[in-house]
PDB file of C-alpha atoms in Angstrom:
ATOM      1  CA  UNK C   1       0.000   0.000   0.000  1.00  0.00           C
ATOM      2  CA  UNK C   2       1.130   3.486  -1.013  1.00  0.00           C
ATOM      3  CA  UNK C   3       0.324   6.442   1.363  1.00  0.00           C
ATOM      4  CA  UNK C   4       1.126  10.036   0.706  1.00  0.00           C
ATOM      5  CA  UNK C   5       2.590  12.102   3.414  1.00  0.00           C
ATOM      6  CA  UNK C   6       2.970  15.609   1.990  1.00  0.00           C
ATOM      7  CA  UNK C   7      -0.734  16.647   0.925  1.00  0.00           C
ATOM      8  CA  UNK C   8      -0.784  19.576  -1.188  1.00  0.00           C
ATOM      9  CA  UNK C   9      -3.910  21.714  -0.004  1.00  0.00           C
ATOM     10  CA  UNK C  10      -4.928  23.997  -2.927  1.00  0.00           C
ATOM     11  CA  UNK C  11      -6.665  27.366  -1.150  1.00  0.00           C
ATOM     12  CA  UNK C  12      -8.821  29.288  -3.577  1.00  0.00           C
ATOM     13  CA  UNK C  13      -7.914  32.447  -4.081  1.00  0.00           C
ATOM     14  CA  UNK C  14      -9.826  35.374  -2.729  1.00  0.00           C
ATOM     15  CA  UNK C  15     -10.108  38.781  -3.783  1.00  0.00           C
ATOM     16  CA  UNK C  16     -10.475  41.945  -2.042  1.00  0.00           C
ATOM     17  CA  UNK C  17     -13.180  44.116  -3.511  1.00  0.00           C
ATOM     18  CA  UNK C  18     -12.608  47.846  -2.913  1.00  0.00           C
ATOM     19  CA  UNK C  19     -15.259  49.263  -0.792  1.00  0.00           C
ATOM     20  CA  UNK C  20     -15.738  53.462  -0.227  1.00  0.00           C
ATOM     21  CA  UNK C  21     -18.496  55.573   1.320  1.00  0.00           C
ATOM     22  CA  UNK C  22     -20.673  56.833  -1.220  1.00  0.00           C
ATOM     23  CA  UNK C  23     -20.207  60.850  -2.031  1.00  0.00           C
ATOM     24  CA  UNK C  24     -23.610  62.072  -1.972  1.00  0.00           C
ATOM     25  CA  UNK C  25     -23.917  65.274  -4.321  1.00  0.00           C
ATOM     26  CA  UNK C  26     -26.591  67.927  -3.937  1.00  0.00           C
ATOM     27  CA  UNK C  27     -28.412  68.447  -6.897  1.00  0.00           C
ATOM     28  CA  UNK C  28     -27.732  72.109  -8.809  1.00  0.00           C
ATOM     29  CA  UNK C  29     -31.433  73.322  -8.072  1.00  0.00           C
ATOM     30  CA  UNK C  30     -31.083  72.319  -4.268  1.00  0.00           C
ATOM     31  CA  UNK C  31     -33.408  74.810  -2.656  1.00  0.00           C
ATOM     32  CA  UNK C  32     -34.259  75.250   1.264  1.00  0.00           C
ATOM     33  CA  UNK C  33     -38.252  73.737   2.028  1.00  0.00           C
ATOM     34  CA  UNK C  34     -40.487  76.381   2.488  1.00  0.00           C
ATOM     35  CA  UNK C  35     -41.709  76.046   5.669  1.00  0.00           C
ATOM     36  CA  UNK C  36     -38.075  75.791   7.159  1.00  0.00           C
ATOM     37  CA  UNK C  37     -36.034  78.788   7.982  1.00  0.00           C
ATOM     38  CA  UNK C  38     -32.110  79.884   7.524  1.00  0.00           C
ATOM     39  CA  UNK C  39     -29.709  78.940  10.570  1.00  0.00           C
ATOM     40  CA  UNK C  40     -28.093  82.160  11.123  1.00  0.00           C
ATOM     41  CA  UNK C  41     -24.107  80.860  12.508  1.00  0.00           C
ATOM     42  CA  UNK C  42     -21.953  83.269  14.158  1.00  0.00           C
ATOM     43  CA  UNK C  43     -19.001  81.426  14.327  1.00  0.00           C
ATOM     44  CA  UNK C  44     -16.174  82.344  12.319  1.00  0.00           C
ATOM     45  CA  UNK C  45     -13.878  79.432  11.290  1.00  0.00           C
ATOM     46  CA  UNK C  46     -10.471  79.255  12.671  1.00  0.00           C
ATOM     47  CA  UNK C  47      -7.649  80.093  11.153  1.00  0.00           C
ATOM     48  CA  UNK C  48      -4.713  77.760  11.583  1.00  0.00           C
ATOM     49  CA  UNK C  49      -1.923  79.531  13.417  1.00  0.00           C
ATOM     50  CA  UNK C  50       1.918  78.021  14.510  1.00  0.00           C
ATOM     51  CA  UNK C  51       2.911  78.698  17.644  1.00  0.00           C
ATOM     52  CA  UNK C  52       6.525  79.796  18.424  1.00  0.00           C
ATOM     53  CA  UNK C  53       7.766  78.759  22.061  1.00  0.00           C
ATOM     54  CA  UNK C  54      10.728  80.691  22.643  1.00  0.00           C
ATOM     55  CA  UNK C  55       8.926  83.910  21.461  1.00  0.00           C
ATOM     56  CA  UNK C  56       5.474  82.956  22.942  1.00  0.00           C
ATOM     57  CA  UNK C  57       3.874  84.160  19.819  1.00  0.00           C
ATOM     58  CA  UNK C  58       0.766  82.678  17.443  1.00  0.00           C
ATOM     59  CA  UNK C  59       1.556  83.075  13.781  1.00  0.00           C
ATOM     60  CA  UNK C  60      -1.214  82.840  11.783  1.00  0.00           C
ATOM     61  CA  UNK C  61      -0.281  79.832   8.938  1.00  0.00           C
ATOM     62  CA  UNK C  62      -1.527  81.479   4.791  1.00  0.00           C
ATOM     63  CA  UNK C  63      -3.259  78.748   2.936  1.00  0.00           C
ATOM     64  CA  UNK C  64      -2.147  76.760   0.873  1.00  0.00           C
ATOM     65  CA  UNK C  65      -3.156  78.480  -2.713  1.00  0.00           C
ATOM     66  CA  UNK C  66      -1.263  81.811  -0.838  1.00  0.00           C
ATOM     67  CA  UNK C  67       1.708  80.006  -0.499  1.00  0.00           C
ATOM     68  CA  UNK C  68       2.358  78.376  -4.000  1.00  0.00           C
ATOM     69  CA  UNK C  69       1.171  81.794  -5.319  1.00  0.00           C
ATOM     70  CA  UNK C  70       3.953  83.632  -4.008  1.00  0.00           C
ATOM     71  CA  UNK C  71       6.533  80.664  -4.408  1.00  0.00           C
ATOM     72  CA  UNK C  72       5.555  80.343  -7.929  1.00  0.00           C
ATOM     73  CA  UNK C  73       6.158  84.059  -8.369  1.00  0.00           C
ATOM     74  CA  UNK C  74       9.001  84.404  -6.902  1.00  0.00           C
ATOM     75  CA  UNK C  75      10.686  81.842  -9.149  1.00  0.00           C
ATOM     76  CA  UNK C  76       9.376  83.168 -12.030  1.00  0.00           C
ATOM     77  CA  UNK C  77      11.134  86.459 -11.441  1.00  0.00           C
ATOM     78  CA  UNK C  78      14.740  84.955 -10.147  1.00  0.00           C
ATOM     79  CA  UNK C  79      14.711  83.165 -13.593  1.00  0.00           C
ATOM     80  CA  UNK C  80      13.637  86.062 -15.293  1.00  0.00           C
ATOM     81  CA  UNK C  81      16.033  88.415 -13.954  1.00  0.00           C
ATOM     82  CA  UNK C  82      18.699  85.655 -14.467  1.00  0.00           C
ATOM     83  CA  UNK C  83      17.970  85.081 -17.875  1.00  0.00           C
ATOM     84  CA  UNK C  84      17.608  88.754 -18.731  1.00  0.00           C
ATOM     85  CA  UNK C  85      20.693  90.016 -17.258  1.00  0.00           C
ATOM     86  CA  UNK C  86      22.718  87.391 -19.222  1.00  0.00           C
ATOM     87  CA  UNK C  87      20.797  88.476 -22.579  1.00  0.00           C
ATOM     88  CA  UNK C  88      21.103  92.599 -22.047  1.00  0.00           C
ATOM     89  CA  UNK C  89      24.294  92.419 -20.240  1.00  0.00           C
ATOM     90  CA  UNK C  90      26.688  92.541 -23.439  1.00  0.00           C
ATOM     91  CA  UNK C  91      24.064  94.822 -25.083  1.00  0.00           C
ATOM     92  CA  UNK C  92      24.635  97.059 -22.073  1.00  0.00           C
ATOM     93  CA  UNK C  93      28.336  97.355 -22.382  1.00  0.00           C
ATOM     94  CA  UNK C  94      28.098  97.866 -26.383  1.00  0.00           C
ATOM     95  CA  UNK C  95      25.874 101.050 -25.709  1.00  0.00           C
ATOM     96  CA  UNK C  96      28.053 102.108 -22.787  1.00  0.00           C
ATOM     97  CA  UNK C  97      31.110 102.214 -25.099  1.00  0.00           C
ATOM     98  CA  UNK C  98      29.389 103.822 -27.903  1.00  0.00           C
ATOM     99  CA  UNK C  99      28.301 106.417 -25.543  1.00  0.00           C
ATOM    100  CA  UNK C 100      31.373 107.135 -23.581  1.00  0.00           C
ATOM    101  CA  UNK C 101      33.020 107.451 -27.324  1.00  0.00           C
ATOM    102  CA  UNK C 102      30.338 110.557 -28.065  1.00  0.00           C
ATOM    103  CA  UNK C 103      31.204 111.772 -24.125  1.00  0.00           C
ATOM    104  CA  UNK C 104      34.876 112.238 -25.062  1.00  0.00           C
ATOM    105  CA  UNK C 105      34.234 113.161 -28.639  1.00  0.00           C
ATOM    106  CA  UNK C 106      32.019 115.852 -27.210  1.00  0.00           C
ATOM    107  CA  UNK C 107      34.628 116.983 -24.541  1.00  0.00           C
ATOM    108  CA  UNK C 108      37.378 117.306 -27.060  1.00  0.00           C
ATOM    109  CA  UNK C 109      35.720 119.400 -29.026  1.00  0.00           C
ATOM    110  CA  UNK C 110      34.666 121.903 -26.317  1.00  0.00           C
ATOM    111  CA  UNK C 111      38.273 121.485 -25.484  1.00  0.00           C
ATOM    112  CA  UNK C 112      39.144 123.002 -28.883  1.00  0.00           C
ATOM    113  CA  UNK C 113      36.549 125.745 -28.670  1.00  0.00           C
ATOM    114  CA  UNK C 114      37.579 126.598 -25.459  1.00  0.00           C
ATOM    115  CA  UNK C 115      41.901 126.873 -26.632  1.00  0.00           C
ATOM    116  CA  UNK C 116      40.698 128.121 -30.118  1.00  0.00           C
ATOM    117  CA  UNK C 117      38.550 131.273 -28.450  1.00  0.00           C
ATOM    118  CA  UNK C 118      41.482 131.809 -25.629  1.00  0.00           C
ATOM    119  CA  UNK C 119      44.226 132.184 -28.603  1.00  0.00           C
ATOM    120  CA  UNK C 120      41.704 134.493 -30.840  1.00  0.00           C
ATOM    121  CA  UNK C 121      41.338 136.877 -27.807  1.00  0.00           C
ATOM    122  CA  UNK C 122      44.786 137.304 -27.007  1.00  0.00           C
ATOM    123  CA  UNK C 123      45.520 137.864 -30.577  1.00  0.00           C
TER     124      UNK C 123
END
């Protein structure tokens, strides 16, 4: 007689089926009944604040869309002012040559007036 010792048990497989709370969503005409009034609410929400120990102090915390606002624009003008700075600089000392060429031209030549009307005076 032949006897097995090692049995394979085969499990079936099981599956996990996602489960979630259903999102109810008001319909776009949602209107108040009738004979039911408005709940007037005086409280204000609260804004989130970070408080610093050594200073004793409650900073209030900007949201979120504040935040990446000003992040966002701040980048945007480092890499501008990078980038444009690179670009005009050589432009900028092209111009500033041409013009310091028409300064000294200029002064020479007031230079000359001044000599030539000093020697036509004494003369």
């Amino acid at each position: 007689m032949l006897t097995l010792q090692n049995q394979l048990y085969f499990r079936p497989p099981t599956a996990d089926v996602p489960a979630y709370k259903p999102i109810i969503v008001p319909p776009a005409d949602l209107e108040r009944p009738e004979d039911t009034e408005a709940e007037e609410t005086t409280e204000e929400p609260v804004a989130p604040t970070l408080k610093i120990p050594v200073l004793d102090i409650k900073m209030p915390i900007p949201e979120t869309a504040v935040v990446i606002t000003a992040v966002t624009t701040a980048v945007v003008a480092v890499a501008t002012t990078s980038v444009t700075q690179t670009l005009f600089e050589p432009i900028k000392k092209e111009v500033q040559k041409q013009l310091q060429a028409k300064v000294n031209k200029w002064k020479e030549n007031q230079k000359i007036k001044k000599d030539s009307s000093k020697n036509s005076k004494t003369e």
